[in-house]
Amino acid sequence: MRPESRKQEIINAAAILFKEKGYSAVTMRDLAKAMGIKAASLYNHIQSKQEILSTIIIGLAEEFTVGMNKIVNSDENTIQKLENIIDLHIDVTLRNADGLASLNNDWMHLEEDNLQYFEKMRQEYEDNFRDIVKKGLEKGEIKPYNVEIMVFSTLSTLRTLYLWYPEQKEIDSDILKRDMISVLLKGVA
Amino acid sequence: MRPESRKQEIINAAAILFKEKGYSAVTMRDLAKAMGIKAASLYNHIQSKQEILSTIIIGLAEEFTVGMNKIVNSDENTIQKLENIIDLHIDVTLRNADGLASLNNDWMHLEEDNLQYFEKMRQEYEDNFRDIVKKGLEKGEIKPYNVEIMVFSTLSTLRTLYLWYPEQKEIDSDILKRDMISVLLKGVA
DNA sequence: GTATCAAACTAACAATTGTTAGTTTTGTTT
DNA sequence: AAACAAAACTAACAATTGTTAGTTTGATAC
C-alpha cells in the first residue's frame, strides 16, 4: 500500500460522490464531510472544484486515447482489434469505475480548454472505432449491418460497464471478458 | 397541432435543458429564459422544480412498466419477446428522447416517495427482462452465456438510444429496428 | 365598459454555493 | 526546545439558488 497523497484521496472521494449524485449536486461541504474535514481545508490541497473534475476526466480520456492508438496501429485483424477494445474498457473500468461515471455524465461541466480537449479526444476515439468496423466490413470480417448501429451498440455497452461491474464481484474478470466478447460479437440468439 | 398546455411546454423545455446539463445544473432562471419569461412566472404553472422532474421521469417509467408487462404476459417465444422489448425502447425514444435523459441520469434527484416508486419499477423491469432471458436459456432459444452479461449488455444499448438516435435522422426507424435487433441478437462478427 | 381570469411581472427572502483570508494545531526536523 | 511545514481550523464574502407575495397586463365574456 503506497500512501496516496492527500490530494489524490480527495479526488478519489470526489469521484465516488460525483458518481452518486453528479458533479453539480455535490458541494464542497459534502466532499469535506466525506473526508472528515471542513470545506475550507480542501483548498490546502486543491485549487478548485473544477480542478478535481478535470483531473478525473482528462486522465481517463488520455488513457483511452493511448490505448486506442495502440490498437489502431497494430496489425491484427478486425475481430482481434474489437476484442482489444473490449479489453481496454474492462481494464480501465476495473481500475477506476468511479472516475468513469464523471467521464460519462459530467464531461459537459468541464471549462473551456479542457472541454475542447476532451471533445477532441472523444471524437477521435469514436472515429477510430468506426474506421475499424468499416474496414472489417469491407474485408468481410464483419456482418453487413449499419456501421453506426454496430459502433453505437458496442460502445454503449462498454461505456456503461462502470455502472454494472462493481456490483458483479462474483464474476471473474476473465469470464467477464470472454462472455462480453461473445455477446457483443456473436449475439445472444 | 393540438395546442400544448403551458405547463407541458415548460416540462418539454426543461427536459431539453436537463438533457444538456443535468437537473442540478439547470436553474429556474435558465428554464425561464428558455421560455422567454421570468423565473417567478413559471410558478403560475408548476408547483416546484421537483414536480417537473418527477412528471418527466415517473411518466416514462410507467410507460416502460406497462409495455414490459404486456410483453411478459404474451405467449410469444423468447426471441419475439426480446424483439418486442427492443421495439418498446425505440418507440419511447422516438417519442420522448429528451425525457429519457432525465430518467437515465437524474432519477436519483427524485424525492422520497417518487424515488422509491421509481426504483421499484426499475427493479421489476430488470427482473422481468432477466426472467425472459433465463427462460430462453433453459428452453435453448438463447446461447449459454452469463445471463447478467446478456441482460446488461442489451439494456445498456437500449437505455443509451436517447443519446444517439436524435443525431441519426437519416436512418429510417424501421431499418433501425431491424439492424438493432440483428446486432443485439446475432452479433456483429 | 366592466368584470374575469390566466399569465406575466417586480421585488424580495432565506438558504446555500465556491472560495478567500487569516489563524491555530499537529507532527517532524534541527 | 525551537523552528518549520503541512494541514487543519474559524469566520466571512459575494453570488446564486428555489421560491413567495403582491401587482400589472392582456385577452375574452358579459
PDB file of N, CA and C (backbone and C1' of nucleotides) in Angstrom, chain B residues 6 29 37-38 40-41 44-45, chain C residues 6-13:
ATOM      1  N   ARG B   6     -49.477  25.219 -21.302  1.00  0.00           N
ATOM      2  CA  ARG B   6     -48.268  25.958 -20.930  1.00  0.00           C
ATOM      3  C   ARG B   6     -47.400  25.108 -20.022  1.00  0.00           C
ATOM      4  N   ARG B  29     -34.019  30.021 -13.392  1.00  0.00           N
ATOM      5  CA  ARG B  29     -33.804  31.185 -14.252  1.00  0.00           C
ATOM      6  C   ARG B  29     -33.356  30.769 -15.658  1.00  0.00           C
ATOM      7  N   ILE B  37     -39.602  34.004 -20.398  1.00  0.00           N
ATOM      8  CA  ILE B  37     -40.303  34.686 -19.302  1.00  0.00           C
ATOM      9  C   ILE B  37     -39.387  34.786 -18.079  1.00  0.00           C
ATOM     10  N   LYS B  38     -39.882  35.329 -16.981  1.00  0.00           N
ATOM     11  CA  LYS B  38     -39.112  35.433 -15.749  1.00  0.00           C
ATOM     12  C   LYS B  38     -39.333  34.203 -14.864  1.00  0.00           C
ATOM     13  N   ALA B  40     -40.040  33.697 -11.769  1.00  0.00           N
ATOM     14  CA  ALA B  40     -41.215  33.645 -10.888  1.00  0.00           C
ATOM     15  C   ALA B  40     -42.473  33.253 -11.651  1.00  0.00           C
ATOM     16  N   SER B  41     -42.521  33.602 -12.925  1.00  0.00           N
ATOM     17  CA  SER B  41     -43.721  33.313 -13.722  1.00  0.00           C
ATOM     18  C   SER B  41     -43.943  31.824 -13.927  1.00  0.00           C
ATOM     19  N   ASN B  44     -46.681  30.080 -11.891  1.00  0.00           N
ATOM     20  CA  ASN B  44     -48.111  30.108 -12.207  1.00  0.00           C
ATOM     21  C   ASN B  44     -48.560  28.785 -12.812  1.00  0.00           C
ATOM     22  N   HIS B  45     -47.582  27.957 -13.242  1.00  0.00           N
ATOM     23  CA  HIS B  45     -47.925  26.747 -13.982  1.00  0.00           C
ATOM     24  C   HIS B  45     -47.471  25.471 -13.296  1.00  0.00           C
TER      25      HIS B  45
ATOM     26  P    DA C   6     -58.104  31.036 -14.441  1.00  0.00           P
ATOM     27  O5'  DA C   6     -56.918  30.815 -15.489  1.00  0.00           O
ATOM     28  C5'  DA C   6     -57.212  30.832 -16.889  1.00  0.00           C
ATOM     29  C4'  DA C   6     -56.086  31.525 -17.637  1.00  0.00           C
ATOM     30  C3'  DA C   6     -54.701  30.981 -17.280  1.00  0.00           C
ATOM     31  O3'  DA C   6     -53.988  30.819 -18.490  1.00  0.00           O
ATOM     32  C1'  DA C   6     -54.767  33.334 -16.929  1.00  0.00           C
ATOM     33  P    DA C   7     -52.554  30.150 -18.504  1.00  0.00           P
ATOM     34  O5'  DA C   7     -51.601  31.414 -18.452  1.00  0.00           O
ATOM     35  C5'  DA C   7     -51.679  32.383 -19.486  1.00  0.00           C
ATOM     36  C4'  DA C   7     -50.713  33.485 -19.162  1.00  0.00           C
ATOM     37  C3'  DA C   7     -49.357  32.997 -18.650  1.00  0.00           C
ATOM     38  O3'  DA C   7     -48.323  33.732 -19.282  1.00  0.00           O
ATOM     39  C1'  DA C   7     -50.225  34.580 -17.184  1.00  0.00           C
ATOM     40  P    DA C   8     -46.871  33.150 -19.387  1.00  0.00           P
ATOM     41  O5'  DA C   8     -45.930  34.307 -18.815  1.00  0.00           O
ATOM     42  C5'  DA C   8     -45.673  35.449 -19.589  1.00  0.00           C
ATOM     43  C4'  DA C   8     -45.899  36.723 -18.793  1.00  0.00           C
ATOM     44  C3'  DA C   8     -44.779  37.151 -17.842  1.00  0.00           C
ATOM     45  O3'  DA C   8     -43.714  37.722 -18.546  1.00  0.00           O
ATOM     46  C1'  DA C   8     -46.945  37.660 -16.968  1.00  0.00           C
ATOM     47  P    DC C   9     -42.308  37.943 -17.840  1.00  0.00           P
ATOM     48  O5'  DC C   9     -42.616  39.078 -16.748  1.00  0.00           O
ATOM     49  C5'  DC C   9     -42.892  40.412 -17.198  1.00  0.00           C
ATOM     50  C4'  DC C   9     -43.306  41.276 -16.014  1.00  0.00           C
ATOM     51  C3'  DC C   9     -42.214  41.472 -14.978  1.00  0.00           C
ATOM     52  O3'  DC C   9     -41.467  42.627 -15.295  1.00  0.00           O
ATOM     53  C1'  DC C   9     -44.329  40.991 -13.930  1.00  0.00           C
ATOM     54  P    DT C  10     -40.020  42.828 -14.686  1.00  0.00           P
ATOM     55  O5'  DT C  10     -40.234  43.456 -13.235  1.00  0.00           O
ATOM     56  C5'  DT C  10     -41.134  44.562 -13.047  1.00  0.00           C
ATOM     57  C4'  DT C  10     -41.216  44.887 -11.565  1.00  0.00           C
ATOM     58  C3'  DT C  10     -39.860  44.996 -10.867  1.00  0.00           C
ATOM     59  O3'  DT C  10     -39.912  46.092  -9.957  1.00  0.00           O
ATOM     60  C1'  DT C  10     -41.173  43.329  -9.802  1.00  0.00           C
ATOM     61  P    DA C  11     -38.526  46.592  -9.278  1.00  0.00           P
ATOM     62  O5'  DA C  11     -38.601  45.883  -7.862  1.00  0.00           O
ATOM     63  C5'  DA C  11     -39.835  45.855  -7.149  1.00  0.00           C
ATOM     64  C4'  DA C  11     -39.680  45.015  -5.896  1.00  0.00           C
ATOM     65  C3'  DA C  11     -38.270  45.007  -5.304  1.00  0.00           C
ATOM     66  O3'  DA C  11     -38.367  45.355  -3.933  1.00  0.00           O
ATOM     67  C1'  DA C  11     -39.085  42.796  -5.538  1.00  0.00           C
ATOM     68  P    DA C  12     -37.012  45.606  -3.040  1.00  0.00           P
ATOM     69  O5'  DA C  12     -36.965  44.260  -2.195  1.00  0.00           O
ATOM     70  C5'  DA C  12     -38.173  43.821  -1.568  1.00  0.00           C
ATOM     71  C4'  DA C  12     -38.083  42.363  -1.270  1.00  0.00           C
ATOM     72  C3'  DA C  12     -36.827  41.933  -0.501  1.00  0.00           C
ATOM     73  O3'  DA C  12     -37.158  41.876   0.876  1.00  0.00           O
ATOM     74  C1'  DA C  12     -37.546  40.321  -2.148  1.00  0.00           C
ATOM     75  P    DC C  13     -35.994  41.675   1.946  1.00  0.00           P
ATOM     76  O5'  DC C  13     -36.006  40.110   2.261  1.00  0.00           O
ATOM     77  C5'  DC C  13     -37.208  39.474   2.708  1.00  0.00           C
ATOM     78  C4'  DC C  13     -36.999  37.973   2.708  1.00  0.00           C
ATOM     79  C3'  DC C  13     -35.573  37.558   2.995  1.00  0.00           C
ATOM     80  O3'  DC C  13     -35.247  37.642   4.397  1.00  0.00           O
ATOM     81  C1'  DC C  13     -36.469  36.294   1.174  1.00  0.00           C
TER      82       DC C  13
END
